[in-house]
PDB file of C-alpha atoms and ligand atoms in Angstrom:
ATOM      1  CA  MET Z1278      64.445  89.916  70.137  1.00 95.00           C
ATOM      2  CA  ARG Z1279      66.746  89.419  72.788  1.00 98.00           C
ATOM      3  CA  TYR Z1280      70.410  88.680  71.712  1.00 98.00           C
ATOM      4  CA  LEU Z1281      73.404  87.407  72.764  1.00 98.00           C
ATOM      5  CA  ILE Z1282      75.844  89.443  72.559  1.00 98.00           C
ATOM      6  CA  LEU Z1283      79.595  87.437  72.365  1.00 98.00           C
ATOM      7  CA  SER Z1284      83.293  88.639  71.247  1.00 98.00           C
ATOM      8  CA  ASP Z1285      86.492  87.142  72.097  1.00 98.00           C
ATOM      9  CA  ILE Z1286      85.788  84.046  72.768  1.00 98.00           C
ATOM     10  CA  HIS Z1287      89.107  82.579  71.117  1.00 98.00           C
ATOM     11  CA  ALA Z1288      88.590  78.708  71.219  1.00 98.00           C
ATOM     12  CA  ASN Z1289      88.395  78.456  74.866  1.00 98.00           C
ATOM     13  CA  MET Z1290      85.150  76.130  74.685  1.00 98.00           C
ATOM     14  CA  THR Z1291      84.821  75.279  78.991  1.00 98.00           C
ATOM     15  CA  ALA Z1292      84.740  79.257  78.855  1.00 98.00           C
ATOM     16  CA  LEU Z1293      82.078  79.227  76.120  1.00 98.00           C
ATOM     17  CA  ASN Z1294      79.913  76.615  77.415  1.00 98.00           C
ATOM     18  CA  ALA Z1295      79.825  78.138  80.995  1.00 98.00           C
ATOM     19  CA  ALA Z1296      78.385  81.715  78.944  1.00 98.00           C
ATOM     20  CA  LEU Z1297      75.878  79.147  77.745  1.00 98.00           C
ATOM     21  CA  ASP Z1298      74.908  77.785  80.582  1.00 98.00           C
ATOM     22  CA  ALA Z1299      74.714  81.009  82.589  1.00 96.00           C
ATOM     23  CA  ALA Z1300      72.339  82.719  79.953  1.00 97.00           C
ATOM     24  CA  ARG Z1301      69.866  79.746  78.838  1.00 97.00           C
ATOM     25  CA  GLY Z1302      66.608  81.010  78.165  1.00 97.00           C
ATOM     26  CA  HIS Z1303      67.514  84.398  78.801  1.00 97.00           C
ATOM     27  CA  TRP Z1304      68.291  84.793  74.677  1.00 98.00           C
ATOM     28  CA  GLU Z1305      66.555  84.397  71.233  1.00 98.00           C
ATOM     29  CA  LYS Z1306      69.732  85.120  68.698  1.00 98.00           C
ATOM     30  CA  VAL Z1307      73.578  85.303  69.156  1.00 98.00           C
ATOM     31  CA  VAL Z1308      75.585  87.473  67.763  1.00 98.00           C
ATOM     32  CA  CYS Z1309      79.716  86.922  67.234  1.00 98.00           C
ATOM     33  CA  LEU Z1310      81.896  89.893  67.262  1.00 98.00           C
ATOM     34  CA  GLY Z1311      84.803  88.064  66.108  1.00 98.00           C
ATOM     35  CA  ASP Z1312      88.380  86.261  67.327  1.00 98.00           C
ATOM     36  CA  VAL Z1313      86.742  83.034  67.245  1.00 98.00           C
ATOM     37  CA  VAL Z1314      90.306  81.555  67.589  1.00 98.00           C
ATOM     38  CA  GLY Z1315      93.639  82.202  68.407  1.00 96.00           C
ATOM     39  CA  TYR Z1316      95.346  81.493  72.115  1.00 96.00           C
ATOM     40  CA  GLY Z1317      92.593  78.542  73.049  1.00 98.00           C
ATOM     41  CA  PRO Z1318      93.444  75.366  73.051  1.00 98.00           C
ATOM     42  CA  ASP Z1319      90.279  74.268  71.623  1.00 98.00           C
ATOM     43  CA  PRO Z1320      89.465  75.779  68.038  1.00 98.00           C
ATOM     44  CA  ASN Z1321      87.200  73.148  66.249  1.00 98.00           C
ATOM     45  CA  GLU Z1322      84.775  72.427  68.615  1.00 98.00           C
ATOM     46  CA  VAL Z1323      84.119  76.763  69.353  1.00 98.00           C
ATOM     47  CA  VAL Z1324      83.575  77.141  65.728  1.00 98.00           C
ATOM     48  CA  ASP Z1325      81.492  74.349  65.854  1.00 98.00           C
ATOM     49  CA  CYS Z1326      79.295  75.728  68.556  1.00 98.00           C
ATOM     50  CA  VAL Z1327      79.257  78.771  67.206  1.00 98.00           C
ATOM     51  CA  ARG Z1328      78.347  77.519  64.112  1.00 98.00           C
ATOM     52  CA  GLU Z1329      75.616  75.222  65.970  1.00 98.00           C
ATOM     53  CA  LEU Z1330      73.928  78.595  67.324  1.00 98.00           C
ATOM     54  CA  GLY Z1331      73.870  80.287  64.209  1.00 98.00           C
ATOM     55  CA  ALA Z1332      75.366  82.717  65.203  1.00 98.00           C
ATOM     56  CA  ILE Z1333      75.618  86.209  62.657  1.00 98.00           C
ATOM     57  CA  THR Z1334      79.571  86.663  63.720  1.00 98.00           C
ATOM     58  CA  ILE Z1335      82.044  89.857  62.208  1.00 98.00           C
ATOM     59  CA  ARG Z1336      86.018  88.486  61.547  1.00 98.00           C
ATOM     60  CA  GLY Z1337      88.031  89.778  64.004  1.00 98.00           C
ATOM     61  CA  ASN Z1338      92.565  89.570  63.276  1.00 96.00           C
ATOM     62  CA  HIS Z1339      92.921  86.168  65.215  1.00 96.00           C
ATOM     63  CA  ASP Z1340      90.415  84.726  62.736  1.00 97.00           C
ATOM     64  CA  LYS Z1341      91.654  85.977  60.415  1.00 96.00           C
ATOM     65  CA  ALA Z1342      95.452  85.437  61.475  1.00 94.00           C
ATOM     66  CA  GLY Z1343      94.193  81.557  61.931  1.00 92.00           C
ATOM     67  CA  SER Z1344      92.636  80.629  58.401  1.00 91.00           C
ATOM     68  CA  GLY Z1345      96.006  82.080  57.136  1.00 87.00           C
ATOM     69  CA  LEU Z1346      93.826  84.810  55.051  1.00 90.00           C
ATOM     70  CA  ALA Z1347      96.435  87.299  56.786  1.00 87.00           C
ATOM     71  CA  ASN Z1348      99.535  86.504  57.637  1.00 83.00           C
ATOM     72  CA  ALA Z1349     100.438  86.863  61.335  1.00 79.00           C
ATOM     73  CA  ASP Z1350     103.342  89.252  60.614  1.00 82.00           C
ATOM     74  CA  ASP Z1351     102.256  91.548  62.580  1.00 83.00           C
ATOM     75  CA  PHE Z1352     101.665  89.728  65.618  1.00 87.00           C
ATOM     76  CA  ASN Z1353     104.022  89.456  68.488  1.00 89.00           C
ATOM     77  CA  PRO Z1354     105.758  86.377  69.033  1.00 89.00           C
ATOM     78  CA  VAL Z1355     103.011  83.963  70.983  1.00 90.00           C
ATOM     79  CA  ALA Z1356     100.204  85.346  69.503  1.00 88.00           C
ATOM     80  CA  ARG Z1357     101.897  84.155  66.032  1.00 90.00           C
ATOM     81  CA  ALA Z1358     103.226  80.386  67.520  1.00 91.00           C
ATOM     82  CA  VAL Z1359      99.242  80.112  68.227  1.00 93.00           C
ATOM     83  CA  ALA Z1360      98.020  81.617  65.049  1.00 94.00           C
ATOM     84  CA  LEU Z1361      99.871  79.101  63.565  1.00 94.00           C
ATOM     85  CA  TRP Z1362      99.100  76.385  65.899  1.00 96.00           C
ATOM     86  CA  THR Z1363      95.129  77.286  65.042  1.00 97.00           C
ATOM     87  CA  ARG Z1364      95.863  76.679  61.715  1.00 96.00           C
ATOM     88  CA  ASP Z1365      97.140  73.351  62.187  1.00 96.00           C
ATOM     89  CA  GLN Z1366      94.494  72.248  64.116  1.00 97.00           C
ATOM     90  CA  LEU Z1367      91.629  73.143  61.902  1.00 97.00           C
ATOM     91  CA  ARG Z1368      89.432  71.150  59.802  1.00 98.00           C
ATOM     92  CA  PRO Z1369      88.924  72.018  56.298  1.00 97.00           C
ATOM     93  CA  GLU Z1370      85.520  73.368  56.703  1.00 98.00           C
ATOM     94  CA  ASN Z1371      86.088  75.325  59.648  1.00 98.00           C
ATOM     95  CA  ARG Z1372      88.735  77.380  58.092  1.00 97.00           C
ATOM     96  CA  GLU Z1373      86.977  77.886  54.989  1.00 97.00           C
ATOM     97  CA  TRP Z1374      83.615  79.367  57.175  1.00 98.00           C
ATOM     98  CA  LEU Z1375      86.174  81.155  59.448  1.00 98.00           C
ATOM     99  CA  GLU Z1376      88.157  82.693  56.059  1.00 97.00           C
ATOM    100  CA  LYS Z1377      84.620  83.374  54.606  1.00 97.00           C
ATOM    101  CA  LEU Z1378      83.325  85.564  58.157  1.00 98.00           C
ATOM    102  CA  PRO Z1379      81.635  88.770  56.753  1.00 98.00           C
ATOM    103  CA  ILE Z1380      83.886  91.657  57.900  1.00 97.00           C
ATOM    104  CA  GLY Z1381      82.743  94.622  59.990  1.00 96.00           C
ATOM    105  CA  PRO Z1382      80.242  97.456  60.643  1.00 97.00           C
ATOM    106  CA  LEU Z1383      77.369  94.593  59.780  1.00 98.00           C
ATOM    107  CA  THR Z1384      73.868  96.337  61.223  1.00 97.00           C
ATOM    108  CA  VAL Z1385      71.493  93.657  62.270  1.00 97.00           C
ATOM    109  CA  ASP Z1386      67.980  94.525  63.956  1.00 96.00           C
ATOM    110  CA  GLY Z1387      68.467  98.045  64.194  1.00 95.00           C
ATOM    111  CA  PHE Z1388      72.238  97.668  66.145  1.00 98.00           C
ATOM    112  CA  VAL Z1389      75.444  97.919  64.367  1.00 98.00           C
ATOM    113  CA  MET Z1390      78.547  95.010  65.231  1.00 98.00           C
ATOM    114  CA  VAL Z1391      82.434  95.967  64.951  1.00 98.00           C
ATOM    115  CA  HIS Z1392      85.231  93.965  65.851  1.00 98.00           C
ATOM    116  CA  GLY Z1393      87.785  96.931  66.893  1.00 98.00           C
ATOM    117  CA  ALA Z1394      86.228 100.279  65.641  1.00 97.00           C
ATOM    118  CA  TYR Z1395      83.374 101.172  63.428  1.00 96.00           C
ATOM    119  CA  LYS Z1396      86.508 102.396  60.231  1.00 95.00           C
ATOM    120  CA  ASP Z1397      89.218  99.873  61.633  1.00 96.00           C
ATOM    121  CA  GLU Z1398      88.585  96.337  62.210  1.00 96.00           C
ATOM    122  CA  ASP Z1399      91.711  95.729  63.786  1.00 95.00           C
ATOM    123  CA  GLU Z1400      91.803  99.355  65.706  1.00 96.00           C
ATOM    124  CA  TYR Z1401      91.739  98.845  69.352  1.00 97.00           C
ATOM    125  CA  VAL Z1402      88.999 101.437  71.189  1.00 97.00           C
ATOM    126  CA  PHE Z1403      90.711 101.952  74.688  1.00 96.00           C
ATOM    127  CA  ALA Z1404      90.320 105.566  75.821  1.00 95.00           C
ATOM    128  CA  PRO Z1405      86.748 107.629  75.341  1.00 95.00           C
ATOM    129  CA  ALA Z1406      88.990 109.739  72.461  1.00 93.00           C
ATOM    130  CA  GLN Z1407      89.488 107.053  70.480  1.00 95.00           C
ATOM    131  CA  ALA Z1408      85.953 106.135  70.549  1.00 97.00           C
ATOM    132  CA  LEU Z1409      84.454 109.464  69.479  1.00 96.00           C
ATOM    133  CA  ASP Z1410      84.621 108.612  65.841  1.00 93.00           C
ATOM    134  CA  SER Z1411      83.052 105.090  66.276  1.00 94.00           C
ATOM    135  CA  LEU Z1412      80.228 107.492  68.373  1.00 96.00           C
ATOM    136  CA  LEU Z1413      80.306 109.637  65.458  1.00 94.00           C
ATOM    137  CA  ASP Z1414      80.754 107.506  62.736  1.00 91.00           C
ATOM    138  CA  ALA Z1415      77.702 104.837  63.182  1.00 89.00           C
ATOM    139  CA  PRO Z1416      74.397 104.964  62.034  1.00 93.00           C
ATOM    140  CA  ALA Z1417      72.520 103.590  65.186  1.00 97.00           C
ATOM    141  CA  GLN Z1418      72.439 104.164  68.454  1.00 98.00           C
ATOM    142  CA  ILE Z1419      74.263 101.761  69.631  1.00 98.00           C
ATOM    143  CA  THR Z1420      77.157  99.525  68.039  1.00 98.00           C
ATOM    144  CA  PHE Z1421      78.725  96.333  70.229  1.00 98.00           C
ATOM    145  CA  PHE Z1422      82.496  95.846  69.579  1.00 98.00           C
ATOM    146  CA  GLY Z1423      85.085  93.814  70.971  1.00 98.00           C
ATOM    147  CA  HIS Z1424      89.317  93.495  70.351  1.00 98.00           C
ATOM    148  CA  THR Z1425      89.884  94.366  73.644  1.00 98.00           C
ATOM    149  CA  HIS Z1426      88.776  92.533  76.205  1.00 98.00           C
ATOM    150  CA  LEU Z1427      87.260  94.777  78.134  1.00 97.00           C
ATOM    151  CA  GLN Z1428      83.373  94.723  78.978  1.00 97.00           C
ATOM    152  CA  GLY Z1429      82.082  98.158  79.124  1.00 97.00           C
ATOM    153  CA  GLY Z1430      81.930 101.036  76.752  1.00 97.00           C
ATOM    154  CA  PHE Z1431      81.323 104.580  76.028  1.00 98.00           C
ATOM    155  CA  THR Z1432      78.768 106.771  75.758  1.00 98.00           C
ATOM    156  CA  LEU Z1433      78.173 110.343  73.906  1.00 98.00           C
ATOM    157  CA  HIS Z1434      75.801 112.478  75.368  1.00 97.00           C
ATOM    158  CA  ASN Z1435      75.385 116.324  74.887  1.00 94.00           C
ATOM    159  CA  ASP Z1436      78.556 116.661  73.090  1.00 93.00           C
ATOM    160  CA  GLN Z1437      80.206 114.702  75.644  1.00 96.00           C
ATOM    161  CA  VAL Z1438      81.824 111.407  75.781  1.00 97.00           C
ATOM    162  CA  GLY Z1439      81.164 109.154  79.211  1.00 97.00           C
ATOM    163  CA  ALA Z1440      82.894 105.562  80.482  1.00 97.00           C
ATOM    164  CA  LEU Z1441      81.201 102.827  81.143  1.00 96.00           C
ATOM    165  CA  HIS Z1442      82.758  99.868  84.139  1.00 92.00           C
ATOM    166  CA  PHE Z1443      80.554  96.947  85.243  1.00 89.00           C
ATOM    167  CA  LYS Z1444      81.730  94.665  87.706  1.00 84.00           C
ATOM    168  CA  PRO Z1445      78.651  92.109  87.984  1.00 81.00           C
ATOM    169  CA  GLN Z1446      78.417  90.233  90.983  1.00 79.00           C
ATOM    170  CA  ASP Z1447      78.985  87.065  90.818  1.00 70.00           C
ATOM    171  CA  ASN Z1448      77.060  84.386  88.777  1.00 65.00           C
ATOM    172  CA  HIS Z1449      74.874  87.637  87.776  1.00 84.00           C
ATOM    173  CA  PHE Z1450      75.273  90.764  85.736  1.00 93.00           C
ATOM    174  CA  SER Z1451      74.853  94.568  85.289  1.00 94.00           C
ATOM    175  CA  LYS Z1452      71.845  96.399  84.211  1.00 95.00           C
ATOM    176  CA  LEU Z1453      72.208  99.557  82.203  1.00 97.00           C
ATOM    177  CA  THR Z1454      69.124 100.812  80.677  1.00 97.00           C
ATOM    178  CA  ILE Z1455      69.603 102.211  77.585  1.00 98.00           C
ATOM    179  CA  GLU Z1456      68.408 106.610  77.047  1.00 97.00           C
ATOM    180  CA  GLU Z1457      66.705 108.446  74.551  1.00 94.00           C
ATOM    181  CA  ASP Z1458      69.920 111.162  73.664  1.00 95.00           C
ATOM    182  CA  THR Z1459      72.430 108.709  74.685  1.00 98.00           C
ATOM    183  CA  THR Z1460      74.768 106.689  71.432  1.00 98.00           C
ATOM    184  CA  TYR Z1461      76.312 103.694  72.993  1.00 98.00           C
ATOM    185  CA  LEU Z1462      79.309 102.174  72.088  1.00 98.00           C
ATOM    186  CA  LEU Z1463      79.291  98.850  74.117  1.00 98.00           C
ATOM    187  CA  ASN Z1464      81.552  96.052  74.592  1.00 98.00           C
ATOM    188  CA  PRO Z1465      80.914  92.501  76.083  1.00 98.00           C
ATOM    189  CA  GLY Z1466      84.264  91.572  76.991  1.00 98.00           C
ATOM    190  CA  SER Z1467      85.938  88.505  76.359  1.00 98.00           C
ATOM    191  CA  VAL Z1468      84.403  85.179  76.901  1.00 98.00           C
ATOM    192  CA  GLY Z1469      87.417  83.667  76.359  1.00 98.00           C
ATOM    193  CA  GLN Z1470      90.877  85.425  77.468  1.00 98.00           C
ATOM    194  CA  PRO Z1471      88.992  88.560  79.670  1.00 97.00           C
ATOM    195  CA  ARG Z1472      91.406  91.056  80.145  1.00 97.00           C
ATOM    196  CA  ASP Z1473      89.923  93.400  82.595  1.00 94.00           C
ATOM    197  CA  GLY Z1474      91.197  91.642  85.611  1.00 94.00           C
ATOM    198  CA  ASP Z1475      88.382  89.917  85.897  1.00 95.00           C
ATOM    199  CA  THR Z1476      88.808  86.066  85.173  1.00 97.00           C
ATOM    200  CA  ARG Z1477      85.250  85.177  84.451  1.00 97.00           C
ATOM    201  CA  ALA Z1478      83.810  84.865  81.274  1.00 97.00           C
ATOM    202  CA  ALA Z1479      82.442  88.016  80.383  1.00 98.00           C
ATOM    203  CA  PHE Z1480      78.982  88.430  77.275  1.00 98.00           C
ATOM    204  CA  VAL Z1481      76.073  91.170  77.397  1.00 98.00           C
ATOM    205  CA  ILE Z1482      72.345  89.759  76.849  1.00 98.00           C
ATOM    206  CA  ALA Z1483      70.822  92.641  75.114  1.00 98.00           C
ATOM    207  CA  ASP Z1484      66.744  93.572  74.937  1.00 98.00           C
ATOM    208  CA  LEU Z1485      67.312  97.110  72.886  1.00 97.00           C
ATOM    209  CA  PRO Z1486      63.093  97.526  72.621  1.00 96.00           C
ATOM    210  CA  ASN Z1487      63.355  97.208  76.199  1.00 97.00           C
ATOM    211  CA  LYS Z1488      66.063  99.627  76.229  1.00 98.00           C
ATOM    212  CA  SER Z1489      68.154  96.646  78.448  1.00 98.00           C
ATOM    213  CA  VAL Z1490      71.508  95.967  78.343  1.00 98.00           C
ATOM    214  CA  GLU Z1491      72.754  93.533  80.887  1.00 97.00           C
ATOM    215  CA  PHE Z1492      76.321  92.536  81.542  1.00 97.00           C
ATOM    216  CA  TRP Z1493      77.036  89.032  82.288  1.00 97.00           C
ATOM    217  CA  ARG Z1494      80.405  87.165  83.842  1.00 96.00           C
ATOM    218  CA  VAL Z1495      80.285  83.836  84.855  1.00 95.00           C
ATOM    219  CA  PRO Z1496      83.187  81.455  86.750  1.00 96.00           C
ATOM    220  CA  TYR Z1497      84.137  78.889  84.293  1.00 98.00           C
ATOM    221  CA  ASP Z1498      87.268  76.013  84.961  1.00 98.00           C
ATOM    222  CA  ILE Z1499      90.552  77.800  84.059  1.00 98.00           C
ATOM    223  CA  GLU Z1500      92.343  75.022  85.370  1.00 98.00           C
ATOM    224  CA  SER Z1501      90.971  72.551  82.282  1.00 98.00           C
ATOM    225  CA  VAL Z1502      91.778  74.452  80.599  1.00 98.00           C
ATOM    226  CA  GLN Z1503      95.218  75.479  80.731  1.00 98.00           C
ATOM    227  CA  LYS Z1504      95.947  72.072  81.257  1.00 98.00           C
ATOM    228  CA  ARG Z1505      94.448  71.561  77.283  1.00 98.00           C
ATOM    229  CA  MET Z1506      96.773  74.185  76.214  1.00 98.00           C
ATOM    230  CA  GLY Z1507      99.864  72.422  78.228  1.00 97.00           C
ATOM    231  CA  VAL Z1508      99.010  69.022  76.706  1.00 97.00           C
ATOM    232  CA  GLY Z1509      98.772  70.782  73.382  1.00 96.00           C
ATOM    233  CA  GLY Z1510     102.053  72.929  73.982  1.00 96.00           C
ATOM    234  CA  LEU Z1511     100.397  76.376  73.691  1.00 96.00           C
ATOM    235  CA  PRO Z1512     103.366  79.033  75.362  1.00 95.00           C
ATOM    236  CA  GLU Z1513     103.344  79.435  78.888  1.00 95.00           C
ATOM    237  CA  PRO Z1514     102.651  83.460  79.087  1.00 94.00           C
ATOM    238  CA  LEU Z1515      98.759  82.346  77.354  1.00 95.00           C
ATOM    239  CA  ILE Z1516      98.222  79.555  80.081  1.00 97.00           C
ATOM    240  CA  MET Z1517      98.957  81.423  83.037  1.00 96.00           C
ATOM    241  CA  ARG Z1518      97.274  84.812  82.049  1.00 97.00           C
ATOM    242  CA  LEU Z1519      93.794  83.104  81.914  1.00 97.00           C
ATOM    243  CA  ALA Z1520      94.260  82.898  85.848  1.00 97.00           C
ATOM    244  CA  PHE Z1521      94.802  86.809  85.717  1.00 96.00           C
ATOM    245  CA  GLY Z1522      92.212  88.030  83.606  1.00 95.00           C
ATOM    246  CA  ARG Z1523      95.320  90.041  82.084  1.00 93.00           C
TER     247      ARG Z1523
HETATM  248 ZN1   ZN F 919      90.645  89.079  70.131  1.00 57.88          ZN
END
């Protein structure tokens, strides 16, 4: 079974459409690692789309704040403003769908999904030392995580933690071949708000029976998203950052 692995879509329908167009025909099932909403201008459109895709989805911190399940007190002022804006925009049934999303970790078809870290959905895994806990805790060889918006991940092999970075060429992907005696913590990157200096939408196509994980990047029309954010009155720093991929 080939899986399309999405994370951190953040209410960016243009980026999600670009990812789906590029990935068409390459997958049978979809999973989503959380942060369906927050930051972006299209919360209802993105929730509708993820629901229509039948994506197996776990919640992220922005889904909790955007649905009202959590107050946004621990967010910075900009993120909090958008969480409240998102709450206002969401249709009741979409708000309820977000509220009821399961908490990771979730095991699907032999791999594990988490939003942040294995033991804490809100923890950011940036460094090998932080990755080690999740690599040791996870009950499967491969765990997919999000939250940092950085495409790549970590490996554990012979008690050594390694870091993985990818720089796919235009409209293409980098392929990782899964090795027998290695444990993986892999981040597909963010569809709707990449922060690794690459502005393109990021996602993964995983064909684990064939030991293949493809890290994809596809360009999308950033300006059209920025325009909708402006019309919606979303904070300027969020509008700007899409153009920098930071
Ligand atoms: Zn996020």
